[in-house]
Coordinates of C-alpha atoms in Angstrom, one line a residue:
L4 CA -75.5 162.8 -55.6
S5 CA -72.7 160.3 -56.0
P6 CA -72.8 157.5 -58.2
P7 CA -73.9 154.2 -56.7
S8 CA -70.5 152.3 -57.3
Q9 CA -68.8 154.8 -55.5
S10 CA -70.8 154.8 -52.5
R11 CA -70.4 150.8 -52.3
A12 CA -66.8 151.1 -52.5
S13 CA -66.6 153.9 -49.6
S14 CA -68.9 151.5 -47.3
R15 CA -66.7 148.6 -47.9
S16 CA -63.8 150.7 -46.9
L17 CA -65.4 151.9 -43.8
L18 CA -66.4 148.2 -43.0
T19 CA -62.8 147.1 -43.4
S20 CA -61.5 149.5 -41.2
S21 CA -63.9 149.0 -38.5
R22 CA -63.3 145.2 -38.2
T23 CA -59.4 145.4 -38.2
P24 CA -58.3 145.2 -34.5
T25 CA -55.9 147.8 -33.1
V26 CA -52.5 146.2 -32.3
K27 CA -50.8 147.6 -29.1
S28 CA -47.0 147.6 -29.4
S29 CA -45.6 145.5 -26.5
P30 CA -43.0 146.9 -24.1
S31 CA -39.3 146.3 -25.1
F32 CA -37.0 144.4 -23.2
P33 CA -33.3 144.4 -23.4
Q34 CA -31.8 141.5 -25.3
V35 CA -29.7 138.9 -23.4
T36 CA -27.0 137.6 -25.3
K37 CA -26.0 134.0 -25.1
S38 CA -22.8 134.6 -23.7
R39 CA -24.1 136.2 -20.7
M40 CA -26.5 133.6 -19.9
P41 CA -25.3 131.5 -16.5
V42 CA -24.4 128.2 -17.1
M43 CA -25.7 125.5 -14.4
K44 CA -23.3 122.5 -13.7
N45 CA -24.6 119.1 -12.6
S46 CA -23.2 118.1 -9.4
L47 CA -22.8 114.5 -10.3
E48 CA -20.7 115.8 -13.2
Q49 CA -18.6 117.8 -11.0
Q50 CA -18.2 114.9 -8.4
L51 CA -17.1 112.4 -11.2
A52 CA -14.8 115.0 -12.8
C53 CA -12.6 114.9 -9.6
E54 CA -12.4 111.1 -10.0
E55 CA -9.2 109.5 -11.3
V56 CA -10.8 106.9 -13.5
Y57 CA -12.7 109.6 -15.5
S58 CA -9.4 111.3 -16.5
P59 CA -8.5 110.9 -19.9
K60 CA -4.9 109.8 -18.9
Y61 CA -6.1 107.1 -16.4
L62 CA -6.5 104.3 -19.1
A63 CA -2.9 105.0 -20.3
K64 CA -1.7 105.0 -16.5
L65 CA -3.6 101.7 -15.9
M66 CA -2.3 100.0 -19.1
D67 CA 1.3 101.1 -18.2
K68 CA 1.1 100.0 -14.5
Y69 CA -0.2 96.3 -15.8
W70 CA 2.2 96.1 -18.6
T71 CA 4.9 96.6 -16.2
E72 CA 3.6 93.9 -13.8
A73 CA 3.1 91.6 -16.6
S74 CA 6.6 92.2 -17.8
E75 CA 8.0 91.7 -14.4
R76 CA 6.3 88.3 -14.1
E77 CA 7.4 87.2 -17.5
K78 CA 10.9 87.8 -16.4
Q79 CA 10.3 86.1 -12.9
I80 CA 9.1 83.2 -14.8
Q81 CA 12.0 83.1 -16.9
R82 CA 14.2 83.2 -13.9
E83 CA 12.6 80.5 -12.4
E84 CA 12.7 78.2 -15.7
E85 CA 16.6 79.2 -15.9
K86 CA 16.7 77.8 -12.2
K87 CA 14.8 74.8 -12.9
L88 CA 17.1 73.8 -15.8
K89 CA 20.2 74.4 -13.5
C90 CA 18.8 72.1 -11.0
E91 CA 17.7 69.5 -13.4
K92 CA 21.2 69.6 -14.8
E93 CA 22.9 69.6 -11.5
T94 CA 20.6 66.7 -10.5
E95 CA 21.7 64.9 -13.6
E96 CA 25.1 65.4 -13.0
L97 CA 24.9 63.9 -9.6
Y98 CA 23.1 60.9 -10.5
E99 CA 25.9 60.2 -13.1
T100 CA 28.4 60.8 -10.3
I101 CA 26.4 58.5 -7.7
E102 CA 26.1 55.7 -10.6
Q103 CA 29.8 55.8 -11.2
R104 CA 30.7 55.6 -7.4
L105 CA 28.2 52.8 -7.0
N106 CA 29.9 51.0 -10.1
S107 CA 33.2 51.7 -8.4
Q108 CA 32.3 50.5 -4.9
L109 CA 30.5 47.2 -6.4
K110 CA 33.8 46.4 -8.3
I111 CA 35.7 46.7 -5.0
T112 CA 33.5 44.2 -3.3
Q113 CA 34.5 41.5 -6.0
V114 CA 38.2 41.8 -5.0
A115 CA 39.3 39.2 -2.8
L116 CA 40.6 41.0 0.4
P117 CA 42.8 39.4 3.1
E118 CA 41.0 38.8 6.3
V119 CA 41.6 41.3 9.1
E120 CA 40.8 41.2 12.6
P121 CA 37.7 42.9 13.4
E122 CA 37.8 46.0 15.2
D123 CA 36.2 46.3 18.7
E124 CA 32.7 46.8 18.4
T125 CA 30.1 47.7 20.9
E126 CA 27.2 45.1 21.2
M127 CA 23.9 46.6 20.0
P128 CA 20.9 46.0 21.5
E129 CA 18.7 43.1 20.4
L130 CA 15.2 44.0 19.0
T131 CA 12.9 41.9 21.4
E132 CA 9.5 40.6 20.4
E133 CA 7.8 43.5 22.0
M134 CA 9.8 46.0 19.9
M135 CA 9.0 44.0 16.8
A136 CA 5.4 44.4 17.7
V137 CA 5.7 47.9 17.8
I138 CA 7.4 48.1 14.7
R139 CA 5.0 46.0 12.9
R140 CA 2.0 48.0 14.1
A141 CA 3.8 51.3 13.0
E142 CA 4.1 49.9 9.4
R143 CA 0.5 48.7 9.3
S144 CA -0.9 51.9 10.4
R145 CA -3.6 53.6 8.3
G146 CA -2.2 56.9 8.0
E147 CA -2.7 58.6 11.3
V148 CA -0.1 60.6 13.0
L149 CA 2.0 58.0 14.8
V150 CA 4.2 60.5 17.0
N151 CA 4.1 64.3 17.3
A152 CA 7.3 65.6 19.0
H153 CA 10.0 68.1 18.2
K154 CA 7.5 70.2 16.0
I155 CA 7.4 67.4 13.6
Q156 CA 4.6 64.9 12.9
I157 CA 5.4 61.4 11.6
T158 CA 3.0 59.4 9.8
V159 CA 2.9 56.1 8.5
N160 CA 4.0 57.4 5.0
D161 CA 7.2 58.6 6.9
I162 CA 7.7 55.4 8.6
G163 CA 7.5 53.8 5.1
T164 CA 10.6 55.4 4.0
L165 CA 12.6 53.4 6.6
R166 CA 11.3 49.9 5.0
G167 CA 13.2 48.0 2.7
L168 CA 15.5 50.1 0.4
N169 CA 13.6 53.4 0.3
W170 CA 15.1 56.8 0.5
L171 CA 14.7 58.6 3.9
N172 CA 12.7 61.8 3.8
D173 CA 13.3 65.0 5.7
E174 CA 10.8 64.3 8.5
I175 CA 12.5 61.1 9.4
I176 CA 16.1 62.7 9.3
N177 CA 15.0 65.8 11.2
F178 CA 13.2 63.9 13.9
Y179 CA 16.1 61.7 14.5
M180 CA 18.4 64.5 14.7
Q181 CA 16.0 66.3 17.3
M182 CA 16.2 62.9 19.3
I183 CA 19.8 63.3 19.5
V184 CA 19.7 66.9 20.5
T185 CA 17.2 66.0 23.1
R186 CA 19.2 63.3 24.7
S187 CA 22.3 65.6 24.9
V188 CA 20.0 67.9 27.0
T189 CA 18.4 65.5 29.1
E190 CA 21.3 63.2 29.8
T191 CA 23.8 66.2 30.6
G192 CA 27.3 65.2 31.6
Q193 CA 26.9 61.8 29.8
F194 CA 26.8 63.3 26.1
C195 CA 28.3 66.4 24.8
S196 CA 25.9 69.3 24.1
V197 CA 24.5 69.0 20.4
Y198 CA 22.7 71.5 18.0
A199 CA 21.4 70.2 14.7
F200 CA 20.2 72.2 12.0
T201 CA 17.3 71.0 9.8
T202 CA 17.8 69.4 6.4
F203 CA 16.5 73.0 4.7
F204 CA 19.3 74.8 6.4
Y205 CA 22.4 74.0 4.1
P206 CA 20.5 74.3 0.7
K207 CA 19.3 77.7 1.9
L208 CA 22.9 78.7 3.0
K209 CA 24.2 77.5 -0.1
E210 CA 21.8 79.4 -2.1
G211 CA 21.9 82.8 -0.4
G212 CA 24.6 83.0 2.2
H213 CA 24.4 84.0 6.0
A214 CA 21.8 86.5 5.3
T215 CA 19.0 84.0 4.2
V216 CA 19.5 81.8 7.4
K217 CA 20.4 84.6 9.9
R218 CA 17.1 84.6 11.9
W219 CA 17.0 80.7 12.1
T220 CA 19.5 80.9 15.0
K221 CA 17.8 84.1 16.6
K222 CA 17.4 82.5 20.0
V223 CA 20.2 80.1 19.5
D224 CA 23.8 80.6 20.5
I225 CA 25.5 77.9 18.4
F226 CA 29.0 78.6 19.8
S227 CA 27.6 77.3 23.3
H228 CA 27.3 73.9 21.9
S229 CA 30.0 71.4 21.7
L230 CA 28.9 69.8 18.4
I231 CA 26.7 71.1 15.5
L232 CA 25.1 68.6 13.2
V233 CA 24.4 69.9 9.6
P234 CA 22.4 67.4 7.2
V235 CA 23.4 67.9 3.8
H236 CA 21.2 67.1 1.0
L237 CA 22.5 67.0 -2.4
G238 CA 19.2 66.4 -4.5
M239 CA 19.8 62.5 -4.6
H240 CA 22.1 61.8 -1.9
W241 CA 22.5 62.6 1.9
C242 CA 25.7 63.6 3.7
L243 CA 26.5 64.9 7.0
A244 CA 28.7 67.9 8.1
T245 CA 29.7 68.5 11.8
I246 CA 31.2 71.7 13.2
D247 CA 33.0 70.4 16.3
M248 CA 33.6 73.6 18.5
A249 CA 35.7 71.6 21.2
S250 CA 38.2 70.4 18.4
K251 CA 37.8 73.3 16.1
V252 CA 37.3 71.3 13.1
I253 CA 34.6 71.1 10.2
T254 CA 34.4 67.6 8.9
Y255 CA 32.5 66.3 5.8
Y256 CA 31.0 62.7 6.0
D257 CA 30.1 61.1 2.8
S258 CA 29.4 57.5 2.6
M259 CA 30.0 57.2 -1.1
G260 CA 33.6 59.1 -0.9
G261 CA 32.7 62.5 -2.1
N262 CA 35.1 65.5 -1.7
N263 CA 32.6 68.4 -1.0
T264 CA 35.1 70.9 -0.3
N265 CA 32.6 73.7 -1.1
C266 CA 30.4 72.6 1.7
L267 CA 33.3 73.0 4.2
K268 CA 34.1 76.6 2.8
C269 CA 30.3 77.7 2.8
L270 CA 30.2 76.4 6.7
A271 CA 33.4 78.2 7.7
D272 CA 32.2 81.2 5.8
Y273 CA 28.8 80.9 7.9
L274 CA 30.7 80.6 11.3
K275 CA 32.6 83.8 10.8
E276 CA 29.5 85.8 9.8
E277 CA 27.4 84.4 12.5
H278 CA 30.1 85.1 15.1
L279 CA 30.2 88.5 13.9
A280 CA 26.5 89.0 14.2
K281 CA 26.0 87.4 17.6
K282 CA 29.5 88.4 19.5
G283 CA 30.3 91.5 17.6
T284 CA 33.7 90.3 16.8
P285 CA 35.1 88.3 13.8
L286 CA 36.0 84.7 14.5
D287 CA 39.7 83.9 13.7
L288 CA 39.6 80.3 11.9
A289 CA 43.5 80.1 11.6
N290 CA 43.7 77.3 14.1
W291 CA 40.5 75.4 12.7
S292 CA 40.6 72.6 10.3
Q293 CA 38.6 71.4 7.6
V294 CA 38.4 67.7 7.0
I295 CA 36.8 65.2 4.4
A296 CA 36.4 62.1 6.4
K297 CA 37.9 59.1 4.5
Q298 CA 38.2 56.3 6.9
I299 CA 34.5 55.8 7.3
P300 CA 32.0 53.2 6.3
Q301 CA 30.7 53.2 2.9
Q302 CA 27.3 52.3 1.5
M303 CA 27.2 49.5 -1.0
N304 CA 23.9 50.6 -2.7
G305 CA 22.1 53.5 -3.7
S306 CA 19.6 53.7 -1.1
D307 CA 21.1 53.9 2.4
C308 CA 22.9 57.5 2.1
G309 CA 20.3 58.8 4.6
M310 CA 20.9 55.8 7.1
F311 CA 24.4 56.5 7.2
A312 CA 24.0 60.2 7.7
C313 CA 21.8 59.7 10.7
K314 CA 24.1 57.0 12.0
F315 CA 27.3 59.0 11.7
A316 CA 25.4 61.8 13.5
E317 CA 24.3 59.4 16.5
Y318 CA 27.8 57.9 16.8
L319 CA 29.7 61.3 16.7
S320 CA 27.0 62.7 19.2
R321 CA 28.4 60.4 22.0
R322 CA 31.8 60.6 20.7
A323 CA 31.7 56.9 19.9
K324 CA 34.2 55.2 17.2
I325 CA 32.3 54.6 14.0
T326 CA 32.1 51.0 13.6
F327 CA 29.0 50.0 11.7
S328 CA 28.9 48.8 8.1
Q329 CA 26.6 48.5 5.4
Q330 CA 25.4 45.0 6.6
D331 CA 24.0 46.7 9.6
M332 CA 21.5 48.9 7.9
P333 CA 18.6 46.4 7.8
Y334 CA 18.9 46.2 11.5
F335 CA 19.2 50.0 12.0
R336 CA 15.8 50.7 9.6
R337 CA 13.9 48.4 12.0
R338 CA 15.7 50.2 15.0
M339 CA 14.9 53.6 14.1
I340 CA 11.2 52.8 13.3
Y341 CA 10.9 51.5 17.1
E342 CA 13.0 54.6 18.3
I343 CA 11.0 57.2 16.3
V344 CA 7.7 55.6 17.2
K345 CA 8.8 55.8 21.1
N346 CA 10.6 59.1 20.6
T347 CA 13.6 57.5 22.5
L348 CA 17.0 56.3 21.1
L349 CA 18.3 53.0 22.2
H350 CA 21.8 52.8 23.7
P351 CA 24.3 52.2 22.7

């Protein structure tokens, strides 16, 4: 017989072995490496990857674009500032010149001159009470448009420039010039054919040459007219230039005695280029004259230059002798209010 201790040990061993579960080995699978696993891409990610804004170079490209535009704007601002300073300087010089001319003219008026026989003058129409009533109503208007013609609207503010010693504005001068043109058309045979440029023509021509105003006469043949009127604005002073096709002369009229030969040259160059553009052949100016008119009325104040320019144009358009003077300006101012409101030129 075996000893009891050995018997208990054997029984525990058997008990332990009987309670231990049998572990079955699982079937082996081939190992898949990380590099072989398929990568699934997000469709939104793919779409965004095609957009330019998600490109790493987009920000640099954007900054370069706007930096270039900002730089160009700065240069443009600088150019405009330089142009402004130049204009201010020219205006200041012109103002000084006008003041010197005024002082010179005022000194002349203090000199005792021998009396001379007055030249033959055409009697001007009297402003009747009815005309004066029209003038007063226009002056007292409350801002509405008083007349709308020639593609120009005239308001009470525009009429106000004809009162007292105010300077005439562009609207008044352009409207008056167009009345002269219309008269030459409606009264054919009595007056020569007239074409008038606007007050904006000469500054544009002077600044950029024929190319900048080439389209202004797209539907007009200026060479078919006898007389071309060119209002000339010099910042603080109005003058008039004319191109007489019949007499082949370019003339400059300045009521303060200025010698603007540059204006004559500018218009002569314009004529040559306009003729070449419209007619296909160069214009021979060998037989043309360029004149600074001297024997013309002179203003005795610093306000009536626009009035003188308008009246020069009106007299020249009917080939009349220029016989008015400074003392006629108050009458002409009132008369022009009536003429503009009624859109009719009085004769003579």
